[in-house]
Amino acid sequence: MAAEHLSPAKAEAPASGASDTTHLALTFENNRLASELFGQFDQNLALIEQKLKVDARSRGNTVTLRGEEMATNQARRALDHLYDRLLKGANLDSSDVEGAIRMALAADDQLVLPTLERKGKLALAQISTRKKTVMARTPTQDAYMRAMERAELVFGVGPAGTGKTYLAVAYAAQMLERGSVERIILSRPAVEAGERLGFLPGDMKEKVDPYLRPLYDALYDMMPGDKVERAITAGVIEIAPLAFMRGRTLANAAVILDEAQNTTQMQMKMFLTRLGENSRMIVTGDPSQVDLPRGVTSGLVEALDYLEGVDGVVTCRFREVDVVRHPLVQRIVEAYGRRDHPKPDSDR
């Protein structure tokens, strides 16, 4: 942990109407980890400076923060959280720093995110398997991860790049490793986005595997490859098109339906009613990217409407600000959002 770095000193009195300027010196006991925390050529501190509008100067294992009181406290929380991650053996990259900054900003608004302590350390949700630990990087991810712990049916909806599918698969892997469920079932509707399955080479498995590849990728990221292969062979992990779910009862399982915006109304009802005893069901999708034929209502859109307020069902809605891929991806999603939902002339 960072030492209780309480050598803040008030600067000279600010100009009338301006916020107090605060100096905060943070000292981290482990010199090597402090160097990793600050980043090569202090690049992590530079990112914190840019996002939080503070001045951050490092010297040895100490960093001095200067800026408005709220901003310096946000920077302190972000650095404390990142240092704790390093103490636990994690590696840091720019996306981790971005995530800590987002959560530090959110911690000052308890009405938006009650899961965080207002002035203490960041209490971020996490998912852990033997291979990897995933921390929440945005307030919505935090709410989503906590929802999966408490609700039997969780909808994660929003744009690409927000971690909806990845976190769902990570949570399923965690449940399997802990023995909370006996199997994982991952499914997607095999809707042809400009292609026809019948013209693809191979048997049925080979035809549908490309549509299910993102689910495989997430699994291999959370579990050792050999264990994934053995689990698939033994039927402990099942990855199948949505059509294969009909007539089944999915008990003692973590069940995930990905790309749910491409389900029809009947398919969605069929899938949701497969839920059995001691199971968790997670449905992910982006209602803005429907590949169904024109005039066909998305089962996801209908389900979100019908199930609003139903006990045991939680919906987490991701937005453009929750995109955790390359920063350019967030800007691309925002640009498409402006095109699809233009402001009225009176608001421009």
Tab-separated table of C-alpha atoms in Angstrom:
chain	number	residue	atom	x	y	z
A	1	MET	CA	0.000	0.000	0.000
A	2	ALA	CA	1.015	3.555	-0.459
A	3	ALA	CA	2.122	5.170	2.757
A	4	GLU	CA	-0.435	7.513	4.277
A	5	HIS	CA	0.887	10.341	2.294
A	6	LEU	CA	-0.354	13.226	4.341
A	7	SER	CA	1.982	16.064	3.615
A	8	PRO	CA	-0.504	18.167	1.674
A	9	ALA	CA	-0.001	21.880	1.965
A	10	LYS	CA	-2.300	24.618	0.909
A	11	ALA	CA	-0.881	26.923	-1.706
A	12	GLU	CA	-1.207	30.656	-1.544
A	13	ALA	CA	-4.794	31.871	-1.373
A	14	PRO	CA	-6.473	31.433	-4.755
A	15	ALA	CA	-8.038	34.160	-6.725
A	16	SER	CA	-11.582	35.068	-5.764
A	17	GLY	CA	-14.074	32.416	-6.947
A	18	ALA	CA	-11.392	29.814	-7.694
A	19	SER	CA	-11.049	26.478	-5.919
A	20	ASP	CA	-8.257	25.904	-3.378
A	21	THR	CA	-5.062	24.491	-4.839
A	22	THR	CA	-3.830	21.421	-2.964
A	23	HIS	CA	-0.378	19.848	-2.799
A	24	LEU	CA	-0.359	16.135	-2.045
A	25	ALA	CA	2.836	14.070	-1.699
A	26	LEU	CA	2.392	10.313	-2.137
A	27	THR	CA	5.224	7.966	-1.169
A	28	PHE	CA	5.199	4.302	-2.249
A	29	GLU	CA	7.364	1.905	-0.251
A	30	ASN	CA	8.520	-0.352	-3.103
A	31	ASN	CA	10.807	1.580	-5.449
A	32	ARG	CA	10.488	-0.917	-8.296
A	33	LEU	CA	6.703	-0.963	-8.164
A	34	ALA	CA	6.628	2.822	-7.883
A	35	SER	CA	8.596	2.994	-11.125
A	36	GLU	CA	6.098	0.665	-12.803
A	37	LEU	CA	3.247	2.715	-11.362
A	38	PHE	CA	4.551	5.954	-12.808
A	39	GLY	CA	5.247	4.280	-16.164
A	40	GLN	CA	8.103	4.506	-18.597
A	41	PHE	CA	9.103	8.160	-18.855
A	42	ASP	CA	6.231	8.838	-16.401
A	43	GLN	CA	3.669	8.058	-19.118
A	44	ASN	CA	1.053	6.892	-16.602
A	45	LEU	CA	1.411	10.108	-14.639
A	46	ALA	CA	1.112	12.043	-17.881
A	47	LEU	CA	-2.198	10.308	-18.597
A	48	ILE	CA	-3.467	11.179	-15.112
A	49	GLU	CA	-2.386	14.787	-15.643
A	50	GLN	CA	-4.237	14.951	-18.954
A	51	LYS	CA	-7.472	13.369	-17.746
A	52	LEU	CA	-7.720	14.906	-14.274
A	53	LYS	CA	-6.139	18.301	-14.938
A	54	VAL	CA	-3.547	18.000	-12.184
A	55	ASP	CA	0.202	18.478	-12.124
A	56	ALA	CA	2.076	15.259	-11.214
A	57	ARG	CA	5.835	15.308	-10.582
A	58	SER	CA	7.762	12.184	-9.604
A	59	ARG	CA	11.026	11.939	-7.728
A	60	GLY	CA	12.253	8.499	-6.761
A	61	ASN	CA	9.328	6.666	-5.185
A	62	THR	CA	7.384	9.854	-4.432
A	63	VAL	CA	4.948	11.749	-6.606
A	64	THR	CA	3.684	15.221	-5.825
A	65	LEU	CA	0.223	16.151	-7.030
A	66	ARG	CA	-0.937	19.708	-7.389
A	67	GLY	CA	-4.338	20.926	-8.473
A	68	GLU	CA	-7.867	21.477	-7.287
A	69	GLU	CA	-8.687	19.475	-4.165
A	70	MET	CA	-11.218	17.180	-5.838
A	71	ALA	CA	-8.893	16.440	-8.754
A	72	THR	CA	-5.890	15.663	-6.545
A	73	ASN	CA	-7.999	13.306	-4.421
A	74	GLN	CA	-9.194	11.570	-7.583
A	75	ALA	CA	-5.585	11.170	-8.710
A	76	ARG	CA	-4.649	9.794	-5.273
A	77	ARG	CA	-7.418	7.196	-5.408
A	78	ALA	CA	-6.402	6.132	-8.905
A	79	LEU	CA	-2.723	5.788	-7.961
A	80	ASP	CA	-3.515	3.926	-4.729
A	81	HIS	CA	-5.680	1.456	-6.629
A	82	LEU	CA	-3.069	0.880	-9.331
A	83	TYR	CA	-0.321	0.411	-6.739
A	84	ASP	CA	-2.433	-2.165	-4.890
A	85	ARG	CA	-2.815	-4.045	-8.181
A	86	LEU	CA	0.965	-4.055	-8.643
A	87	LEU	CA	1.418	-5.378	-5.095
A	88	LYS	CA	-0.829	-8.309	-6.038
A	89	GLY	CA	1.359	-9.151	-9.030
A	90	ALA	CA	-0.684	-7.567	-11.805
A	91	ASN	CA	0.817	-5.740	-14.762
A	92	LEU	CA	-0.362	-2.295	-15.794
A	93	ASP	CA	-1.047	-0.909	-19.223
A	94	SER	CA	-2.640	2.318	-20.394
A	95	SER	CA	-6.127	0.794	-20.371
A	96	ASP	CA	-5.731	-0.085	-16.675
A	97	VAL	CA	-4.751	3.504	-15.932
A	98	GLU	CA	-7.704	4.792	-17.964
A	99	GLY	CA	-10.012	2.481	-16.041
A	100	ALA	CA	-8.702	3.626	-12.659
A	101	ILE	CA	-9.212	7.246	-13.697
A	102	ARG	CA	-12.799	6.566	-14.802
A	103	MET	CA	-13.592	4.869	-11.516
A	104	ALA	CA	-11.921	7.590	-9.457
A	105	LEU	CA	-14.082	10.172	-11.222
A	106	ALA	CA	-17.204	8.104	-10.592
A	107	ALA	CA	-16.361	7.688	-6.904
A	108	ASP	CA	-17.269	11.327	-6.298
A	109	ASP	CA	-20.867	10.755	-7.363
A	110	GLN	CA	-22.479	8.308	-4.980
A	111	LEU	CA	-25.875	8.728	-6.626
A	112	VAL	CA	-24.465	7.438	-9.907
A	113	LEU	CA	-22.341	4.672	-8.421
A	114	PRO	CA	-23.180	3.690	-4.845
A	115	THR	CA	-20.744	0.742	-4.942
A	116	LEU	CA	-17.714	3.010	-4.485
A	117	GLU	CA	-16.530	4.693	-1.319
A	118	ARG	CA	-16.758	8.450	-1.631
A	119	LYS	CA	-13.447	9.495	-0.110
A	120	GLY	CA	-11.681	6.224	0.582
A	121	LYS	CA	-10.117	3.667	-1.706
A	122	LEU	CA	-11.764	2.416	-4.866
A	123	ALA	CA	-13.855	-0.683	-4.160
A	124	LEU	CA	-13.870	-2.128	-7.675
A	125	ALA	CA	-15.681	-5.309	-8.620
A	126	GLN	CA	-13.448	-8.064	-9.965
A	127	ILE	CA	-13.638	-11.514	-11.516
A	128	SER	CA	-10.849	-13.974	-10.774
A	129	THR	CA	-9.882	-17.299	-12.294
A	130	ARG	CA	-6.674	-19.255	-11.832
A	131	LYS	CA	-5.302	-17.721	-15.000
A	132	LYS	CA	-6.440	-14.109	-14.794
A	133	THR	CA	-8.107	-11.427	-12.678
A	134	VAL	CA	-10.289	-8.858	-14.404
A	135	MET	CA	-11.093	-5.553	-12.707
A	136	ALA	CA	-13.965	-3.228	-13.587
A	137	ARG	CA	-12.752	-0.350	-15.748
A	138	THR	CA	-15.910	1.728	-15.909
A	139	PRO	CA	-18.822	2.348	-13.525
A	140	THR	CA	-21.134	0.345	-15.798
A	141	GLN	CA	-18.728	-2.603	-15.835
A	142	ASP	CA	-18.664	-2.427	-12.040
A	143	ALA	CA	-22.476	-2.511	-11.876
A	144	TYR	CA	-22.591	-5.325	-14.474
A	145	MET	CA	-20.128	-7.519	-12.568
A	146	ARG	CA	-22.040	-7.011	-9.317
A	147	ALA	CA	-25.349	-7.723	-11.053
A	148	MET	CA	-24.058	-11.101	-12.247
A	149	GLU	CA	-23.345	-12.003	-8.615
A	150	ARG	CA	-26.862	-11.272	-7.366
A	151	ALA	CA	-29.337	-11.775	-10.232
A	152	GLU	CA	-30.416	-14.949	-11.994
A	153	LEU	CA	-30.910	-13.184	-15.343
A	154	VAL	CA	-28.738	-10.258	-16.440
A	155	PHE	CA	-28.979	-8.297	-19.680
A	156	GLY	CA	-25.820	-6.473	-20.783
A	157	VAL	CA	-26.675	-4.205	-23.711
A	158	GLY	CA	-24.740	-1.500	-25.493
A	159	PRO	CA	-22.093	-0.793	-28.126
A	160	ALA	CA	-19.152	-2.944	-29.137
A	161	GLY	CA	-15.977	-2.750	-27.094
A	162	THR	CA	-17.596	-2.290	-23.685
A	163	GLY	CA	-16.692	-5.754	-22.360
A	164	LYS	CA	-20.215	-7.214	-22.257
A	165	THR	CA	-19.331	-10.642	-23.667
A	166	TYR	CA	-15.832	-10.846	-22.224
A	167	LEU	CA	-16.975	-10.185	-18.659
A	168	ALA	CA	-19.886	-12.607	-19.004
A	169	VAL	CA	-17.564	-15.418	-20.121
A	170	ALA	CA	-15.071	-14.492	-17.378
A	171	TYR	CA	-17.819	-14.717	-14.761
A	172	ALA	CA	-18.962	-18.083	-16.114
A	173	ALA	CA	-15.371	-19.396	-15.943
A	174	GLN	CA	-15.097	-18.169	-12.355
A	175	MET	CA	-18.337	-19.948	-11.392
A	176	LEU	CA	-17.144	-23.191	-12.984
A	177	GLU	CA	-13.769	-23.096	-11.215
A	178	ARG	CA	-15.435	-22.407	-7.861
A	179	GLY	CA	-17.876	-25.282	-8.333
A	180	SER	CA	-20.896	-22.966	-8.248
A	181	VAL	CA	-22.097	-24.534	-11.509
A	182	GLU	CA	-21.362	-27.826	-13.256
A	183	ARG	CA	-21.087	-26.517	-16.813
A	184	ILE	CA	-20.908	-23.485	-19.068
A	185	ILE	CA	-23.201	-23.100	-22.050
A	186	LEU	CA	-22.343	-20.412	-24.592
A	187	SER	CA	-24.649	-19.653	-27.477
A	188	ARG	CA	-25.148	-17.240	-30.356
A	189	PRO	CA	-27.783	-16.949	-33.073
A	190	ALA	CA	-26.109	-17.975	-36.343
A	191	VAL	CA	-27.465	-15.076	-38.359
A	192	GLU	CA	-25.764	-14.586	-41.701
A	193	ALA	CA	-24.383	-11.046	-41.905
A	194	GLY	CA	-24.195	-10.958	-45.681
A	195	GLU	CA	-23.242	-14.631	-46.005
A	196	ARG	CA	-25.081	-17.948	-46.251
A	197	LEU	CA	-24.168	-20.806	-43.931
A	198	GLY	CA	-25.028	-23.356	-46.581
A	199	PHE	CA	-22.240	-22.122	-48.829
A	200	LEU	CA	-19.563	-22.375	-46.137
A	201	PRO	CA	-17.347	-25.494	-46.331
A	202	GLY	CA	-17.379	-28.294	-43.741
A	203	ASP	CA	-19.845	-29.954	-41.413
A	204	MET	CA	-22.270	-28.076	-39.155
A	205	LYS	CA	-19.670	-27.445	-36.424
A	206	GLU	CA	-17.216	-26.038	-38.955
A	207	LYS	CA	-19.952	-23.870	-40.457
A	208	VAL	CA	-20.987	-22.256	-37.175
A	209	ASP	CA	-17.599	-22.041	-35.421
A	210	PRO	CA	-16.693	-18.693	-37.052
A	211	TYR	CA	-19.845	-17.170	-35.541
A	212	LEU	CA	-18.865	-18.443	-32.083
A	213	ARG	CA	-15.168	-17.509	-32.248
A	214	PRO	CA	-15.431	-14.494	-29.862
A	215	LEU	CA	-16.731	-16.846	-27.174
A	216	TYR	CA	-13.802	-19.223	-27.679
A	217	ASP	CA	-11.360	-16.300	-27.512
A	218	ALA	CA	-12.730	-15.092	-24.184
A	219	LEU	CA	-12.638	-18.627	-22.745
A	220	TYR	CA	-9.003	-19.166	-23.700
A	221	ASP	CA	-8.133	-15.825	-22.125
A	222	MET	CA	-9.622	-16.863	-18.773
A	223	MET	CA	-8.677	-20.562	-18.638
A	224	PRO	CA	-5.624	-22.607	-19.721
A	225	GLY	CA	-6.047	-23.882	-23.276
A	226	ASP	CA	-5.682	-27.560	-22.374
A	227	LYS	CA	-8.405	-27.283	-19.718
A	228	VAL	CA	-10.733	-25.586	-22.172
A	229	GLU	CA	-10.188	-28.349	-24.723
A	230	ARG	CA	-10.790	-31.099	-22.159
A	231	ALA	CA	-13.899	-29.341	-20.843
A	232	ILE	CA	-15.323	-28.981	-24.351
A	233	THR	CA	-14.618	-32.643	-25.118
A	234	ALA	CA	-16.277	-33.723	-21.853
A	235	GLY	CA	-19.290	-31.494	-22.456
A	236	VAL	CA	-18.545	-29.355	-19.377
A	237	ILE	CA	-18.246	-26.386	-21.722
A	238	GLU	CA	-20.731	-26.345	-24.575
A	239	ILE	CA	-20.598	-23.804	-27.385
A	240	ALA	CA	-23.559	-24.108	-29.715
A	241	PRO	CA	-25.869	-22.111	-31.988
A	242	LEU	CA	-29.098	-20.893	-30.434
A	243	ALA	CA	-31.165	-23.371	-32.482
A	244	PHE	CA	-29.604	-26.235	-30.463
A	245	MET	CA	-31.180	-24.938	-27.215
A	246	ARG	CA	-34.778	-25.831	-28.112
A	247	GLY	CA	-36.453	-28.381	-25.838
A	248	ARG	CA	-33.741	-28.346	-23.168
A	249	THR	CA	-33.701	-27.359	-19.489
A	250	LEU	CA	-30.374	-25.768	-18.545
A	251	ALA	CA	-29.816	-26.546	-14.855
A	252	ASN	CA	-26.657	-26.071	-12.735
A	253	ALA	CA	-25.131	-24.007	-15.497
A	254	ALA	CA	-23.813	-20.585	-16.396
A	255	VAL	CA	-25.643	-19.823	-19.644
A	256	ILE	CA	-24.653	-16.982	-21.964
A	257	LEU	CA	-26.449	-15.781	-25.080
A	258	ASP	CA	-24.269	-13.425	-27.118
A	259	GLU	CA	-25.319	-11.176	-30.028
A	260	ALA	CA	-28.876	-11.447	-28.726
A	261	GLN	CA	-30.059	-8.543	-30.888
A	262	ASN	CA	-30.157	-11.071	-33.732
A	263	THR	CA	-32.706	-13.344	-32.061
A	264	THR	CA	-36.315	-13.311	-33.184
A	265	GLN	CA	-39.098	-12.822	-30.666
A	266	MET	CA	-39.827	-16.570	-30.513
A	267	GLN	CA	-36.149	-17.492	-30.240
A	268	MET	CA	-35.643	-15.160	-27.297
A	269	LYS	CA	-38.692	-16.484	-25.452
A	270	MET	CA	-37.518	-20.038	-26.131
A	271	PHE	CA	-34.044	-19.299	-24.785
A	272	LEU	CA	-35.140	-17.474	-21.635
A	273	THR	CA	-37.500	-20.281	-20.693
A	274	ARG	CA	-34.612	-22.795	-20.760
A	275	LEU	CA	-33.389	-21.469	-17.379
A	276	GLY	CA	-33.213	-24.302	-14.837
A	277	GLU	CA	-32.429	-24.723	-11.129
A	278	ASN	CA	-29.178	-23.255	-9.773
A	279	SER	CA	-28.350	-21.510	-13.032
A	280	ARG	CA	-27.307	-18.043	-14.059
A	281	MET	CA	-28.255	-16.614	-17.442
A	282	ILE	CA	-26.496	-13.641	-19.072
A	283	VAL	CA	-27.777	-12.112	-22.308
A	284	THR	CA	-25.603	-9.650	-24.232
A	285	GLY	CA	-26.225	-7.643	-27.364
A	286	ASP	CA	-26.238	-4.303	-29.140
A	287	PRO	CA	-29.721	-3.209	-30.266
A	288	SER	CA	-28.116	-0.784	-32.741
A	289	GLN	CA	-26.531	-3.634	-34.757
A	290	VAL	CA	-29.438	-5.875	-35.737
A	291	ASP	CA	-28.784	-8.173	-38.727
A	292	LEU	CA	-32.303	-9.601	-38.913
A	293	PRO	CA	-34.332	-9.174	-42.106
A	294	ARG	CA	-36.123	-5.861	-42.440
A	295	GLY	CA	-39.419	-5.851	-40.570
A	296	VAL	CA	-38.442	-8.608	-38.103
A	297	THR	CA	-38.510	-7.391	-34.484
A	298	SER	CA	-35.434	-8.153	-32.406
A	299	GLY	CA	-36.155	-10.537	-29.541
A	300	LEU	CA	-33.676	-8.623	-27.386
A	301	VAL	CA	-35.482	-5.317	-27.844
A	302	GLU	CA	-38.803	-6.951	-27.003
A	303	ALA	CA	-37.415	-8.764	-23.941
A	304	LEU	CA	-35.920	-5.580	-22.517
A	305	ASP	CA	-39.363	-4.004	-22.727
A	306	TYR	CA	-41.364	-6.954	-21.402
A	307	LEU	CA	-39.026	-7.851	-18.514
A	308	GLU	CA	-38.387	-4.372	-17.147
A	309	GLY	CA	-39.054	-4.425	-13.408
A	310	VAL	CA	-39.377	-8.223	-13.174
A	311	ASP	CA	-37.896	-9.543	-9.923
A	312	GLY	CA	-34.620	-11.410	-10.499
A	313	VAL	CA	-33.864	-9.615	-13.775
A	314	VAL	CA	-31.248	-6.845	-14.010
A	315	THR	CA	-30.433	-4.790	-17.108
A	316	CYS	CA	-27.084	-2.995	-17.429
A	317	ARG	CA	-26.939	-0.465	-20.245
A	318	PHE	CA	-23.492	0.375	-21.566
A	319	ARG	CA	-22.813	3.625	-23.410
A	320	GLU	CA	-20.106	5.012	-25.669
A	321	VAL	CA	-18.117	6.218	-22.632
A	322	ASP	CA	-17.828	2.586	-21.475
A	323	VAL	CA	-15.805	1.486	-24.524
A	324	VAL	CA	-12.550	0.042	-23.180
A	325	ARG	CA	-10.815	-0.851	-26.426
A	326	HIS	CA	-8.487	1.497	-28.291
A	327	PRO	CA	-9.522	5.146	-27.657
A	328	LEU	CA	-10.277	5.497	-31.370
A	329	VAL	CA	-12.966	2.802	-31.034
A	330	GLN	CA	-14.805	4.982	-28.523
A	331	ARG	CA	-14.691	7.939	-30.911
A	332	ILE	CA	-15.944	5.749	-33.782
A	333	VAL	CA	-18.876	4.507	-31.684
A	334	GLU	CA	-19.709	8.083	-30.672
A	335	ALA	CA	-19.612	9.219	-34.314
A	336	TYR	CA	-22.015	6.474	-35.391
A	337	GLY	CA	-24.231	7.306	-32.425
A	338	ARG	CA	-24.487	10.919	-33.566
A	339	ARG	CA	-25.442	9.763	-37.048
A	340	ASP	CA	-28.084	7.315	-35.835
A	341	HIS	CA	-29.538	9.711	-33.255
A	342	PRO	CA	-29.090	13.250	-34.590
A	343	LYS	CA	-30.108	16.143	-32.369
A	344	PRO	CA	-33.173	18.164	-33.358
A	345	ASP	CA	-32.384	21.409	-35.153
A	346	SER	CA	-33.412	23.380	-32.086
A	347	ASP	CA	-30.718	21.615	-29.996
A	348	ARG	CA	-27.862	22.061	-32.425
